[in-house]
Amino acid sequence: MIGRDRITTEFPLVVNATSSTGPDQFSTLSHLECSRDGSRHDADVVQGTSPLGAPLLARYDLERAAATVTPAGIATRAPDLWRYHELLPVRDPAHVVTLGEGMTPLLDLPRHGARIGVPTLRMKDEGLVPTGAFKARGAAVGVSRAAELGVTGIAMPTNGNAGAAWAAYAARAGMRALVAMPVDAPVITRRECVVTGAELYLVDGLIGDAGALIKAAVAERSGYQDTSTLREPYRLEGKKTMGYEIVEQLGWRAPDVILYPTGGGVGIIAIHKALLELRELGWLTGDLPRLVAVQAAGCAPIVEAFHAGLDESSPPADAHTVAFGITVPKALGDFLVLDAVRSTGGTAVAVTDEELLAAQGALARDEGSWVCPEGAACFAAVAQLRESGWLTGAEDVVVLNTGTGLIYPDTVPVDVPVLAKTGAIPAMS
Ligand SMILES: *Cc1c(COP(=O)(O)O)cnc(C)c1O
């Protein structure tokens, strides 16, 4: 296992410097491809979705990348996501906007793994990135590329964490940020937007309602880009580095199963894309890991579509869960999530809020890590899949914890005695 500790002692921690490579070798980005019909589109102008309204996927000259860099070469680079820069869209290293994101720990969880019958259980802990959620990865790459293409303001709806991350990176880039989030989104994420100077609006509705307001505002403003989930191509590229890191940290090997808490689905689509790219580069051989999309029972459109054998999802009537980051009733990329799950022999699982909160507490007591409710949903799902027999217990399983529990303080009620100054702590029981 390679954690942050080992890497930072081996290599100097260099923030905001990437390598001495010049602009023409920094990225091997070649074009954008429509995720529905495969049509090619120019990657060097600001793009939203394809003419079909589908997400655009960044494509690279992977032959050139394989000829330019090797896994051994990557191992000598700074421990942040820019170590994979040939496979990222930013062409000029001078345009990299970074707060030191990436290369999060891949932790062994022996005590919790033994408890739920999966001894080789690991957690990729994204609670340790700037802004406390993996959204920082998408924001770092998305904002860098937007700035490189001349965008001066980003605008987006969010369930909280993405807005906080994009606001932070926009500030770092000297760019404006316009954010709209549901009033029910975690309160800390409002403060994160305000402190970094974003223009913030709270919406009495869900993320889709916020999205409609943002779309209308962007149409009236110049210099702003709508950076809604999968409506610009590069957030996905930042998030795919989670997939590269898991494989690198396991010694250029894939685990058997990866579980991901799925909202808009960018993370699981991105990890799938990363794995396919690594295979094409020749850096990963054999079967891809089985990818498991985990949702909360209160909002599980992708799980329902998966089990109904459908290619697209339908929004639930009344979406509600404490795992706010995965409250996405209708994801633009649902068909890509379903493809990632089906083509790897994975599955889709829904867990109740009660189950995920119980898993959150059990994990914290077993391993000392307070994960976000979205990450906790995946631990509940591992236990469920072990009970059903889908997991035998012999697999190498990696759970994505997408953020820190600190963002959601209210998920843990505190009911402890208050002592008078003259009182006494009870004797040990
Ligand atoms: C946004 C978010 C998710 C869902 O991620 P997608 O890539 O949109 O599916 C999961 N967990 C947390 C903490 C989030 O903020």
mmCIF file of N, CA, C and O in Angstrom, residues 108-140:
data_model
loop_
_atom_site.group_PDB
_atom_site.id
_atom_site.type_symbol
_atom_site.label_atom_id
_atom_site.label_comp_id
_atom_site.label_asym_id
_atom_site.label_seq_id
_atom_site.Cartn_x
_atom_site.Cartn_y
_atom_site.Cartn_z
ATOM 1 N N ASP A 108 -5.933 0.126 4.119
ATOM 2 C CA ASP A 108 -6.432 -1.212 4.479
ATOM 3 C C ASP A 108 -7.404 -1.050 5.638
ATOM 4 O O ASP A 108 -7.163 -0.240 6.535
ATOM 5 N N LEU A 109 -8.478 -1.848 5.647
ATOM 6 C CA LEU A 109 -9.462 -1.773 6.737
ATOM 7 C C LEU A 109 -9.643 -3.160 7.351
ATOM 8 O O LEU A 109 -10.704 -3.780 7.209
ATOM 9 N N PRO A 110 -8.620 -3.680 8.000
ATOM 10 C CA PRO A 110 -8.676 -5.087 8.432
ATOM 11 C C PRO A 110 -9.771 -5.360 9.465
ATOM 12 O O PRO A 110 -10.437 -6.404 9.382
ATOM 13 N N ARG A 111 -9.965 -4.459 10.396
ATOM 14 C CA ARG A 111 -10.927 -4.753 11.457
ATOM 15 C C ARG A 111 -12.350 -4.686 10.910
ATOM 16 O O ARG A 111 -13.166 -5.575 11.144
ATOM 17 N N HIS A 112 -12.633 -3.657 10.144
ATOM 18 C CA HIS A 112 -13.985 -3.555 9.582
ATOM 19 C C HIS A 112 -14.217 -4.646 8.525
ATOM 20 O O HIS A 112 -15.301 -5.213 8.438
ATOM 21 N N GLY A 113 -13.185 -4.925 7.746
ATOM 22 C CA GLY A 113 -13.296 -5.981 6.732
ATOM 23 C C GLY A 113 -13.647 -7.319 7.365
ATOM 24 O O GLY A 113 -14.508 -8.051 6.878
ATOM 25 N N ALA A 114 -12.957 -7.636 8.482
ATOM 26 C CA ALA A 114 -13.227 -8.904 9.175
ATOM 27 C C ALA A 114 -14.662 -8.915 9.698
ATOM 28 O O ALA A 114 -15.370 -9.917 9.606
ATOM 29 N N ARG A 115 -15.111 -7.756 10.209
ATOM 30 C CA ARG A 115 -16.471 -7.700 10.745
ATOM 31 C C ARG A 115 -17.527 -8.015 9.690
ATOM 32 O O ARG A 115 -18.502 -8.706 9.958
ATOM 33 N N ILE A 116 -17.320 -7.497 8.469
ATOM 34 C CA ILE A 116 -18.371 -7.703 7.459
ATOM 35 C C ILE A 116 -18.048 -8.851 6.502
ATOM 36 O O ILE A 116 -18.737 -9.042 5.495
ATOM 37 N N GLY A 117 -16.996 -9.605 6.807
ATOM 38 C CA GLY A 117 -16.722 -10.824 6.038
ATOM 39 C C GLY A 117 -15.993 -10.601 4.727
ATOM 40 O O GLY A 117 -16.062 -11.435 3.818
ATOM 41 N N VAL A 118 -15.306 -9.465 4.611
ATOM 42 C CA VAL A 118 -14.510 -9.188 3.418
ATOM 43 C C VAL A 118 -13.115 -8.742 3.892
ATOM 44 O O VAL A 118 -12.833 -7.557 4.010
ATOM 45 N N PRO A 119 -12.244 -9.712 4.177
ATOM 46 C CA PRO A 119 -10.959 -9.379 4.815
ATOM 47 C C PRO A 119 -10.089 -8.414 4.008
ATOM 48 O O PRO A 119 -9.400 -7.592 4.593
ATOM 49 N N THR A 120 -10.124 -8.513 2.673
ATOM 50 C CA THR A 120 -9.284 -7.608 1.877
ATOM 51 C C THR A 120 -10.115 -6.405 1.419
ATOM 52 O O THR A 120 -10.414 -6.234 0.239
ATOM 53 N N LEU A 121 -10.475 -5.599 2.408
ATOM 54 C CA LEU A 121 -11.288 -4.415 2.142
ATOM 55 C C LEU A 121 -10.393 -3.191 2.247
ATOM 56 O O LEU A 121 -9.631 -3.056 3.208
ATOM 57 N N ARG A 122 -10.486 -2.316 1.260
ATOM 58 C CA ARG A 122 -9.700 -1.074 1.296
ATOM 59 C C ARG A 122 -10.594 0.113 1.013
ATOM 60 O O ARG A 122 -11.641 -0.013 0.376
ATOM 61 N N MET A 123 -10.125 1.263 1.471
ATOM 62 C CA MET A 123 -10.863 2.514 1.227
ATOM 63 C C MET A 123 -9.945 3.532 0.583
ATOM 64 O O MET A 123 -8.879 3.845 1.112
ATOM 65 N N LYS A 124 -10.371 4.050 -0.550
ATOM 66 C CA LYS A 124 -9.700 5.201 -1.161
ATOM 67 C C LYS A 124 -10.336 6.411 -0.492
ATOM 68 O O LYS A 124 -11.527 6.681 -0.673
ATOM 69 N N ASP A 125 -9.544 7.116 0.318
ATOM 70 C CA ASP A 125 -10.130 8.140 1.178
ATOM 71 C C ASP A 125 -10.028 9.549 0.593
ATOM 72 O O ASP A 125 -9.021 10.232 0.731
ATOM 73 N N GLU A 126 -11.123 9.963 -0.015
ATOM 74 C CA GLU A 126 -11.175 11.286 -0.649
ATOM 75 C C GLU A 126 -11.568 12.395 0.328
ATOM 76 O O GLU A 126 -11.759 13.539 -0.069
ATOM 77 N N GLY A 127 -11.680 12.004 1.617
ATOM 78 C CA GLY A 127 -11.918 13.038 2.626
ATOM 79 C C GLY A 127 -10.691 13.918 2.820
ATOM 80 O O GLY A 127 -10.767 14.957 3.462
ATOM 81 N N LEU A 128 -9.554 13.500 2.246
ATOM 82 C CA LEU A 128 -8.308 14.223 2.489
ATOM 83 C C LEU A 128 -7.899 15.178 1.373
ATOM 84 O O LEU A 128 -6.742 15.562 1.287
ATOM 85 N N VAL A 129 -8.822 15.550 0.517
ATOM 86 C CA VAL A 129 -8.467 16.519 -0.532
ATOM 87 C C VAL A 129 -8.947 17.914 -0.118
ATOM 88 O O VAL A 129 -9.779 18.036 0.784
ATOM 89 N N PRO A 130 -8.423 18.972 -0.779
ATOM 90 C CA PRO A 130 -8.916 20.318 -0.475
ATOM 91 C C PRO A 130 -10.438 20.359 -0.623
ATOM 92 O O PRO A 130 -10.968 19.742 -1.538
ATOM 93 N N THR A 131 -11.126 21.040 0.242
ATOM 94 C CA THR A 131 -12.589 21.149 0.341
ATOM 95 C C THR A 131 -13.250 19.867 0.875
ATOM 96 O O THR A 131 -14.458 19.819 1.025
ATOM 97 N N GLY A 132 -12.478 18.835 1.166
ATOM 98 C CA GLY A 132 -13.004 17.682 1.886
ATOM 99 C C GLY A 132 -13.851 16.705 1.103
ATOM 100 O O GLY A 132 -14.453 15.807 1.682
ATOM 101 N N ALA A 133 -13.933 16.854 -0.196
ATOM 102 C CA ALA A 133 -14.667 15.880 -1.011
ATOM 103 C C ALA A 133 -13.943 15.736 -2.350
ATOM 104 O O ALA A 133 -13.248 16.658 -2.784
ATOM 105 N N PHE A 134 -14.146 14.577 -2.987
ATOM 106 C CA PHE A 134 -13.427 14.306 -4.242
ATOM 107 C C PHE A 134 -13.781 15.291 -5.342
ATOM 108 O O PHE A 134 -13.140 15.332 -6.374
ATOM 109 N N LYS A 135 -14.788 16.122 -5.129
ATOM 110 C CA LYS A 135 -15.171 17.122 -6.121
ATOM 111 C C LYS A 135 -14.001 18.041 -6.491
ATOM 112 O O LYS A 135 -13.976 18.639 -7.559
ATOM 113 N N ALA A 136 -13.024 18.150 -5.565
ATOM 114 C CA ALA A 136 -11.850 18.981 -5.842
ATOM 115 C C ALA A 136 -11.104 18.503 -7.090
ATOM 116 O O ALA A 136 -10.513 19.298 -7.819
ATOM 117 N N ARG A 137 -11.128 17.202 -7.334
ATOM 118 C CA ARG A 137 -10.414 16.684 -8.517
ATOM 119 C C ARG A 137 -11.030 17.225 -9.807
ATOM 120 O O ARG A 137 -10.329 17.688 -10.712
ATOM 121 N N GLY A 138 -12.359 17.127 -9.887
ATOM 122 C CA GLY A 138 -13.041 17.607 -11.088
ATOM 123 C C GLY A 138 -12.890 19.108 -11.239
ATOM 124 O O GLY A 138 -12.740 19.630 -12.348
ATOM 125 N N ALA A 139 -12.918 19.812 -10.109
ATOM 126 C CA ALA A 139 -12.813 21.269 -10.149
ATOM 127 C C ALA A 139 -11.420 21.704 -10.575
ATOM 128 O O ALA A 139 -11.264 22.634 -11.373
ATOM 129 N N ALA A 140 -10.387 21.035 -10.067
ATOM 130 C CA ALA A 140 -9.010 21.411 -10.417
ATOM 131 C C ALA A 140 -8.805 21.320 -11.927
ATOM 132 O O ALA A 140 -8.311 22.253 -12.567
#
